[in-house]
Amino acid sequence: MSSSSATALARGTGRVRMAGINTPNGQIRTVRGSDLLITGIDLSGELAGMLASMQPRIAVHYIDGNEVDGSELLAACGGDDRHGEIEVPEVVVVAAPLLDTTTLGWMRRIVANTRLPVVAIVEAHPAQRSALRRRAQEVGALDCLLRSELSAALLEAVIAHARNHGRNLARLSELRDRFALAIRGARDGMWEWDLVRGRVFYSQRWRELLELGADDIKPVIETWLGRVHPQDIGRLRRDLEALIKGQIPRHESEHRVRDSEGNWRWVMSHAVVHHDGEGKPLRMAGSLADITSYRVRETEIRERSRQDQLTKLPDRRVFLERLARAVEIGRSHRDYQFVVLLIEVDRMAQIRDSYGMGEAERVFALMAKRMEDCLGREGVLFCFDTGKLAILLEDVEDPSVGTHIADLIHQAVADPFEIGGAASYTTVSIGMTSSAHGYQRAEDVIADVSSAADTARDRGRNRHEIYDSSMRIEARTLLALEMSLRRAIDENQLRLHYQPIRWIDTRTILGFEALMR
């Protein structure tokens, strides 16, 4: 329609729903209303009366269907109208003599370009009703009516249904657009699992969280679950199965997922399931959030709470946990070996008594730093106790590496340090043991390495000793003797004897030796 025709029409009829375009006989006809009729045939008689009697009335638009598509329709409806007097219709009613390929083609274009509900009216035999309706619906039309069966009530009902359908589609489209906008703006990745078809939708943000490309994503649940850490996958699958079965109301899980670079990321997943009226699960929808940074900070805080404040080394609790794990691995894997060193800084008591606790702690921290520098990546240094440090060497090929580390430590601590304004020296006594003894408990490792460290101290300090079974026998013998003496004192089993000490030449008594027997 020319702009002059549109202007004249608007001026002549006021605000209308649809402007007319020249019909085959050159006339322009419009009826004020809220719907639209596109037709390539004459609307005389009964059909025109039906349309005229409807409330709201139908805006009738006569065109040659072969000359219009959806874009031209929208332009005529106001997309290009400068005066803003013509509005987009709610329903498109297409009346045509035949539902041939040409008619179906421009109906398809109208549906694609306008997204309006389309109802077709054709002249055909009732036997063709089902086939014609199917063909119309295949190109996106809502329904197809036969001219011979048309009545005012039927036409009004169909148009009312089409209007409601169009409004619902518009609301759905708006909601879909809002949801798409929310997904794009969300930090979480969204996913939806069609439990009936087995297909899964993953949002772009979901892919971005794991740095995955479009080729890495398949519409199946294993795209996600196949990347979950082996230690977490069993728990996650059980949780999702319980959600599907209705055993839990919602899913929430922290687990690790491998990204495109092979790195493990901590994520938090949430999900709920939608059921039909009979309780059958239809869809599961949820989100995935990257919580790696939170877990890293949490780990750092937890590790700081398990850290010796003086040396900044992992404390005894961490050492015992790591040692217990090493023992467990050693029990199940014969080729796995570990070495433990227990290091006692000599003369710490004398330094504390002579210079005070502050200086003693400074010296201990200095010794710990020197020992840590000796390790590199070969092991981990722990603060075991006051004046004592421990080293755990895991998965070593040769237990003799412990001796090499001990030699490096002796050399490192031999350098002088300043205390009280003067240079001073100290040494360390080191005990060692390894998984070669077939340990079953971490407590046994601690007992044996402590015996080796005590032996090193008793044999002159500034040395290292490797545990052997005789040390345990000696330690147990000494312990048994101490316990026997304690029991003898408690039960008053000891007698006091005096033995004189004489000077042989003069036979003079110089004194007495007291003995408890």
XYZ file of C-alpha atoms in Angstrom, residues 12-512:
501
model
C -11.134 8.607 6.733
C -11.786 5.887 9.310
C -9.803 6.871 12.387
C -7.555 4.428 14.220
C -7.808 0.986 12.580
C -6.202 -2.374 13.138
C -5.170 -3.038 9.541
C -4.838 -0.997 6.385
C -6.217 -2.387 3.161
C -4.157 -3.022 0.036
C -5.625 -2.762 -3.483
C -7.764 -5.772 -4.322
C -8.039 -7.202 -7.844
C -10.893 -4.762 -8.595
C -8.895 -1.788 -7.339
C -10.969 -1.165 -4.214
C -9.704 -0.711 -0.660
C -11.902 -2.102 2.074
C -11.320 -2.073 5.831
C -13.435 -2.793 8.864
C -12.422 -1.453 12.266
C -11.468 -4.312 14.636
C -8.653 -6.242 16.270
C -8.073 -9.113 13.834
C -7.004 -9.431 10.219
C -8.290 -11.295 7.214
C -6.008 -11.817 4.225
C -7.881 -13.144 1.234
C -7.395 -13.781 -2.426
C -11.113 -14.402 -3.090
C -14.253 -12.291 -2.907
C -15.748 -12.078 0.575
C -19.318 -11.470 -0.422
C -22.429 -12.701 1.178
C -22.411 -15.061 4.145
C -18.709 -14.878 5.151
C -18.705 -11.083 5.039
C -21.770 -11.088 7.257
C -20.134 -13.420 9.736
C -17.120 -11.148 9.998
C -19.223 -8.011 10.314
C -21.270 -9.460 13.192
C -18.307 -10.401 15.379
C -17.296 -8.510 18.502
C -14.621 -7.286 18.355
C -15.154 -6.814 14.647
C -12.698 -8.141 12.106
C -10.448 -5.880 10.077
C -10.788 -7.256 6.550
C -7.741 -7.007 4.321
C -8.107 -7.921 0.639
C -4.900 -8.806 -1.164
C -3.586 -11.122 -3.790
C -1.805 -13.757 -1.719
C 0.883 -14.296 -4.335
C 2.102 -10.746 -3.794
C 2.582 -10.565 -0.032
C 4.797 -12.136 2.615
C 5.251 -11.567 6.316
C 7.689 -8.662 6.022
C 5.302 -6.736 3.704
C 2.440 -7.493 6.046
C 4.284 -6.081 9.058
C 5.307 -3.030 7.048
C 1.677 -2.443 6.094
C 0.646 -2.940 9.710
C 2.773 -0.118 11.023
C 6.406 -1.139 10.826
C 7.028 1.499 8.172
C 4.025 3.734 8.856
C 5.210 7.180 9.833
C 1.869 8.260 11.216
C 1.496 5.412 13.726
C -2.192 4.990 12.918
C -2.097 1.315 11.914
C -1.498 -1.511 14.409
C -0.255 -5.069 14.034
C -3.149 -7.585 14.021
C -3.585 -10.389 16.540
C -4.779 -13.082 14.134
C -4.240 -13.652 10.414
C -7.161 -15.371 8.631
C -6.184 -16.599 5.181
C -9.039 -17.339 2.753
C -7.988 -19.026 -0.479
C -9.690 -21.142 -3.143
C -7.010 -23.821 -2.918
C -4.369 -24.823 -0.400
C -1.789 -25.280 -3.108
C 2.003 -24.991 -2.998
C 1.943 -21.251 -3.680
C -0.569 -20.542 -0.915
C 1.302 -22.761 1.540
C 4.540 -20.981 0.637
C 3.378 -17.483 1.497
C 1.543 -18.794 4.573
C 4.867 -20.212 5.740
C 6.537 -16.837 5.158
C 3.831 -15.006 7.070
C 4.184 -17.362 10.043
C 7.980 -17.088 9.988
C 8.102 -13.300 9.657
C 5.194 -12.246 11.880
C 4.939 -15.098 14.411
C 1.185 -14.453 14.426
C -1.404 -17.258 14.646
C -2.717 -18.083 11.164
C -6.091 -19.685 10.368
C -6.789 -20.872 6.809
C -10.210 -21.031 5.091
C -10.386 -23.030 1.849
C -12.993 -24.392 -0.533
C -12.692 -28.183 -0.497
C -14.651 -31.409 0.007
C -15.129 -32.552 3.645
C -13.211 -35.734 2.851
C -10.100 -33.599 2.473
C -10.475 -31.945 5.891
C -7.808 -33.965 7.773
C -5.251 -33.814 4.984
C -5.710 -30.065 4.493
C -5.472 -29.390 8.239
C -2.277 -31.427 8.439
C -0.744 -29.549 5.484
C -1.684 -26.187 6.998
C -0.236 -27.109 10.378
C 2.978 -28.291 8.742
C 3.691 -24.723 7.575
C 2.839 -23.308 11.010
C -0.873 -22.484 10.672
C -3.053 -23.012 13.714
C -6.042 -24.524 11.901
C -7.700 -25.013 8.506
C -11.471 -24.580 8.047
C -13.682 -25.622 5.119
C -15.791 -22.890 3.525
C -18.733 -25.268 3.155
C -18.814 -26.057 6.891
C -18.221 -22.524 8.117
C -20.644 -20.854 10.504
C -20.530 -17.633 12.464
C -20.242 -19.539 15.747
C -17.430 -21.768 14.461
C -15.519 -18.857 12.951
C -15.904 -16.791 16.113
C -14.729 -19.709 18.289
C -11.725 -20.416 16.072
C -10.673 -16.770 15.990
C -11.119 -16.465 19.770
C -8.969 -19.562 20.231
C -6.383 -18.146 17.838
C -6.294 -14.840 19.723
C -5.752 -16.621 23.038
C -3.141 -18.838 21.435
C -1.342 -15.797 20.055
C -1.395 -14.028 23.408
C -0.067 -17.116 25.148
C 2.694 -17.417 22.579
C 3.554 -13.753 23.087
C 3.708 -14.214 26.858
C 5.760 -17.372 26.416
C 8.108 -15.559 24.055
C 8.482 -12.743 26.567
C 9.208 -15.211 29.367
C 11.657 -17.044 27.131
C 13.421 -13.783 26.341
C 13.562 -12.891 30.025
C 14.903 -16.311 30.887
C 17.507 -16.095 28.126
C 18.544 -12.667 29.401
C 18.751 -13.972 32.959
C 20.871 -16.905 31.819
C 23.229 -14.616 29.927
C 23.563 -12.339 32.944
C 23.901 -15.105 35.528
C 27.236 -16.210 36.883
C 25.969 -19.786 37.153
C 25.713 -22.212 34.274
C 22.185 -23.497 33.625
C 21.263 -26.997 32.472
C 18.055 -28.935 31.836
C 17.699 -32.692 31.513
C 14.724 -34.099 29.566
C 14.245 -37.335 31.501
C 11.845 -38.733 28.890
C 14.058 -38.236 25.837
C 17.368 -38.358 27.685
C 18.588 -35.104 26.154
C 20.337 -32.361 28.139
C 20.590 -28.648 27.418
C 23.709 -26.828 28.652
C 23.801 -23.034 28.588
C 26.672 -21.063 27.129
C 27.691 -19.991 30.640
C 27.852 -23.668 31.671
C 30.345 -24.276 28.856
C 32.328 -21.177 29.771
C 32.750 -22.347 33.372
C 34.715 -25.356 32.130
C 36.199 -23.544 29.117
C 34.551 -26.014 26.739
C 33.866 -25.406 23.071
C 30.687 -26.286 21.213
C 32.329 -29.461 19.881
C 33.035 -30.605 23.455
C 29.355 -30.511 24.397
C 27.007 -33.389 23.615
C 23.314 -33.207 24.637
C 23.702 -36.055 27.139
C 24.192 -36.145 30.911
C 27.603 -37.809 30.558
C 28.973 -34.537 29.172
C 28.834 -33.419 32.808
C 29.135 -36.647 34.792
C 31.960 -37.959 32.603
C 34.127 -35.068 33.806
C 33.479 -35.518 37.528
C 36.371 -36.574 39.787
C 36.477 -40.349 40.464
C 36.219 -39.739 44.211
C 33.048 -37.652 43.758
C 31.140 -39.345 40.932
C 29.603 -42.150 43.000
C 28.109 -39.762 45.543
C 26.847 -37.429 42.802
C 25.131 -40.209 40.815
C 23.430 -41.535 43.959
C 22.175 -38.063 44.785
C 20.722 -37.480 41.313
C 19.062 -40.906 41.316
C 17.506 -40.160 44.699
C 16.176 -36.865 43.329
C 14.606 -38.588 40.306
C 12.968 -41.196 42.549
C 11.558 -38.474 44.788
C 13.574 -39.568 47.813
C 14.937 -36.037 48.284
C 13.195 -32.736 47.398
C 16.215 -31.027 45.831
C 19.799 -31.721 44.862
C 22.828 -29.832 46.147
C 26.383 -31.073 45.754
C 29.965 -29.835 45.910
C 32.266 -31.834 43.665
C 35.228 -31.563 41.333
C 34.931 -31.353 37.537
C 37.739 -31.494 34.969
C 37.937 -28.472 32.660
C 39.240 -28.350 29.095
C 42.843 -28.005 30.331
C 42.578 -31.082 32.544
C 42.483 -29.054 35.776
C 40.085 -29.937 38.573
C 37.596 -27.235 39.502
C 35.320 -27.238 42.504
C 31.683 -26.620 41.547
C 28.357 -26.421 43.361
C 25.363 -27.967 41.594
C 21.680 -27.441 42.423
C 18.709 -29.180 40.813
C 15.003 -29.937 41.150
C 12.741 -32.346 39.249
C 9.392 -31.542 37.603
C 6.779 -34.348 37.669
C 3.548 -34.806 35.738
C 0.141 -35.206 37.343
C 0.787 -38.893 38.001
C 4.119 -38.270 39.694
C 6.262 -39.355 36.749
C 9.526 -37.370 36.528
C 9.663 -35.355 33.310
C 12.514 -32.862 33.575
C 15.381 -32.020 35.869
C 16.696 -28.467 35.829
C 19.510 -26.884 37.751
C 22.601 -24.739 37.879
C 26.351 -25.147 38.184
C 28.539 -22.584 39.963
C 32.331 -22.425 40.093
C 33.383 -22.355 43.773
C 37.064 -23.111 43.243
C 38.191 -19.778 44.683
C 36.016 -20.305 47.766
C 37.395 -23.806 48.318
C 40.968 -22.553 47.907
C 40.389 -19.854 50.517
C 38.667 -22.352 52.786
C 41.610 -24.726 52.449
C 44.054 -21.928 53.177
C 42.139 -20.933 56.308
C 41.925 -24.542 57.438
C 45.614 -25.095 56.803
C 46.494 -21.942 58.716
C 44.543 -23.271 61.676
C 46.627 -26.472 61.426
C 49.885 -24.597 61.127
C 52.557 -23.989 63.730
C 52.527 -20.254 64.365
C 56.269 -20.061 65.084
C 57.685 -21.934 62.093
C 54.643 -21.608 59.742
C 54.991 -25.342 59.105
C 52.165 -27.906 59.115
C 51.633 -29.084 62.673
C 51.622 -32.505 64.310
C 48.000 -33.225 63.367
C 48.715 -32.780 59.675
C 51.819 -34.957 59.967
C 49.890 -37.770 61.629
C 47.160 -37.625 58.956
C 49.682 -37.725 56.123
C 51.613 -40.512 57.823
C 48.449 -42.573 58.352
C 47.609 -42.188 54.669
C 51.143 -43.247 53.682
C 50.874 -46.333 55.893
C 47.520 -47.215 54.324
C 48.902 -46.857 50.790
C 51.954 -48.912 51.742
C 49.715 -51.720 52.972
C 47.823 -51.944 49.666
C 50.694 -51.193 47.241
C 53.900 -53.134 47.716
C 55.891 -50.875 45.401
C 55.058 -47.790 47.486
C 57.779 -46.768 49.957
C 58.072 -43.925 52.453
C 60.723 -42.646 54.865
C 60.207 -40.738 58.120
C 62.827 -38.596 59.876
C 62.416 -37.218 63.402
C 64.811 -34.357 64.135
C 65.573 -33.043 67.614
C 67.455 -29.746 67.878
C 70.175 -30.313 70.492
C 70.772 -28.029 73.462
C 67.396 -26.271 73.163
C 66.882 -26.506 76.933
C 70.257 -24.876 77.615
C 69.543 -22.079 75.113
C 66.150 -21.443 76.712
C 67.593 -21.390 80.231
C 70.508 -19.154 79.210
C 68.863 -16.660 76.846
C 65.131 -16.981 77.435
C 62.176 -18.461 75.599
C 62.124 -15.783 72.881
C 65.696 -16.473 71.767
C 65.144 -20.223 71.947
C 62.103 -19.933 69.670
C 64.038 -17.752 67.225
C 66.820 -20.356 67.027
C 64.286 -23.153 66.504
C 62.563 -21.216 63.695
C 65.961 -20.565 62.079
C 66.851 -24.263 62.204
C 63.456 -25.143 60.693
C 64.040 -22.728 57.798
C 67.469 -24.224 57.077
C 66.044 -27.752 57.084
C 63.157 -26.770 54.809
C 65.638 -25.386 52.286
C 67.366 -28.789 52.257
C 64.217 -30.609 51.166
C 63.152 -28.815 48.017
C 60.331 -30.928 46.564
C 61.557 -34.234 47.927
C 59.481 -34.182 51.091
C 57.458 -32.174 53.600
C 58.734 -30.727 56.877
C 56.383 -30.663 59.881
C 56.590 -29.154 63.352
C 56.285 -32.278 65.492
C 56.769 -31.026 69.051
C 58.725 -28.523 71.117
C 62.256 -28.575 69.728
C 61.379 -31.400 67.306
C 60.651 -31.514 63.584
C 59.545 -34.362 61.324
C 60.028 -35.108 57.641
C 57.859 -37.408 55.516
C 59.299 -38.608 52.209
C 56.576 -40.331 50.169
C 56.735 -42.676 47.191
C 60.540 -42.903 47.203
C 62.404 -45.306 44.961
C 65.219 -45.940 47.471
C 64.854 -45.483 51.265
C 68.509 -44.425 51.404
C 67.340 -40.980 50.278
C 66.597 -40.414 53.962
C 70.309 -40.691 54.786
C 71.106 -38.173 52.056
C 68.572 -35.719 53.493
C 70.002 -36.232 57.003
C 73.510 -35.406 55.768
C 72.239 -32.202 54.142
C 70.518 -31.194 57.372
C 73.661 -31.754 59.447
C 75.583 -29.526 57.055
C 72.913 -26.804 57.058
C 72.601 -26.497 60.844
C 76.378 -26.509 61.326
C 76.606 -22.876 60.238
C 76.803 -20.475 63.200
C 73.957 -18.239 64.264
C 73.922 -15.129 66.401
C 72.458 -15.222 69.878
C 73.047 -12.757 72.658
C 75.307 -10.728 70.392
C 77.733 -13.599 69.825
C 78.098 -16.438 67.344
C 76.800 -19.759 68.579
C 76.351 -23.289 67.287
C 74.010 -26.189 67.766
C 73.489 -29.639 66.297
C 70.630 -32.020 65.639
C 69.963 -35.658 66.480
C 68.025 -37.499 63.787
C 66.142 -40.781 63.878
C 64.946 -42.538 60.721
C 62.681 -45.390 59.747
C 60.984 -46.548 56.556
C 58.068 -48.592 55.264
C 60.438 -51.544 54.828
C 59.400 -52.627 58.343
C 55.870 -53.340 57.091
C 54.032 -50.947 59.375
C 50.330 -51.431 59.956
C 49.748 -48.359 62.124
C 51.085 -44.805 62.162
C 51.588 -45.101 65.928
C 54.200 -47.816 65.391
C 56.103 -45.574 62.978
C 56.179 -42.772 65.570
C 57.393 -45.149 68.284
C 60.223 -46.527 66.160
C 61.471 -43.233 64.755
C 61.388 -41.777 68.273
C 63.537 -44.680 69.497
C 66.017 -44.003 66.696
C 66.157 -40.281 67.571
C 66.703 -41.095 71.265
C 69.507 -43.467 70.317
C 71.178 -40.744 68.232
C 70.982 -38.373 71.179
C 72.256 -40.952 73.687
C 75.185 -41.842 71.447
C 76.608 -38.343 71.490
C 74.202 -36.201 69.439
C 75.021 -34.527 66.109
C 74.315 -37.796 64.308
C 71.536 -39.822 62.768
C 70.454 -43.368 63.499
C 68.352 -45.713 61.406
C 65.860 -47.728 63.376
C 66.372 -51.448 63.860
C 64.491 -53.912 66.005
C 67.148 -53.905 68.736
C 66.236 -50.309 69.529
C 62.695 -51.318 70.279
C 63.917 -54.168 72.485
C 66.271 -51.808 74.303
C 63.557 -49.213 74.722
C 61.103 -51.785 76.020
C 63.714 -53.228 78.388
C 64.447 -49.786 79.801
C 60.743 -49.078 80.144
C 60.189 -52.395 81.942
C 63.036 -51.606 84.341
C 61.618 -48.181 85.106
C 58.178 -49.652 85.739
C 59.631 -52.328 88.041
C 61.491 -49.709 90.071
C 58.348 -47.597 90.344
C 56.360 -50.585 91.566
C 59.121 -51.532 94.056
C 59.057 -48.029 95.537
C 55.250 -47.975 95.755
C 55.181 -51.411 97.439
C 58.131 -50.664 99.776
C 60.176 -53.551 98.383
C 63.567 -51.788 98.557
C 65.980 -52.012 101.500
C 68.660 -49.480 102.349
C 72.189 -50.846 102.779
C 75.364 -48.942 103.715
C 78.724 -50.136 102.456
C 81.839 -48.554 104.047
C 84.552 -46.999 101.927
C 88.040 -47.551 103.405
C 91.487 -46.206 102.700
C 93.482 -49.381 102.134
C 96.834 -48.132 103.399
C 95.547 -46.830 106.734
C 92.336 -48.843 106.899
C 90.606 -45.562 107.648
C 86.869 -45.324 106.861
C 86.416 -42.472 104.449
C 82.624 -42.706 104.183
C 79.702 -44.919 103.253
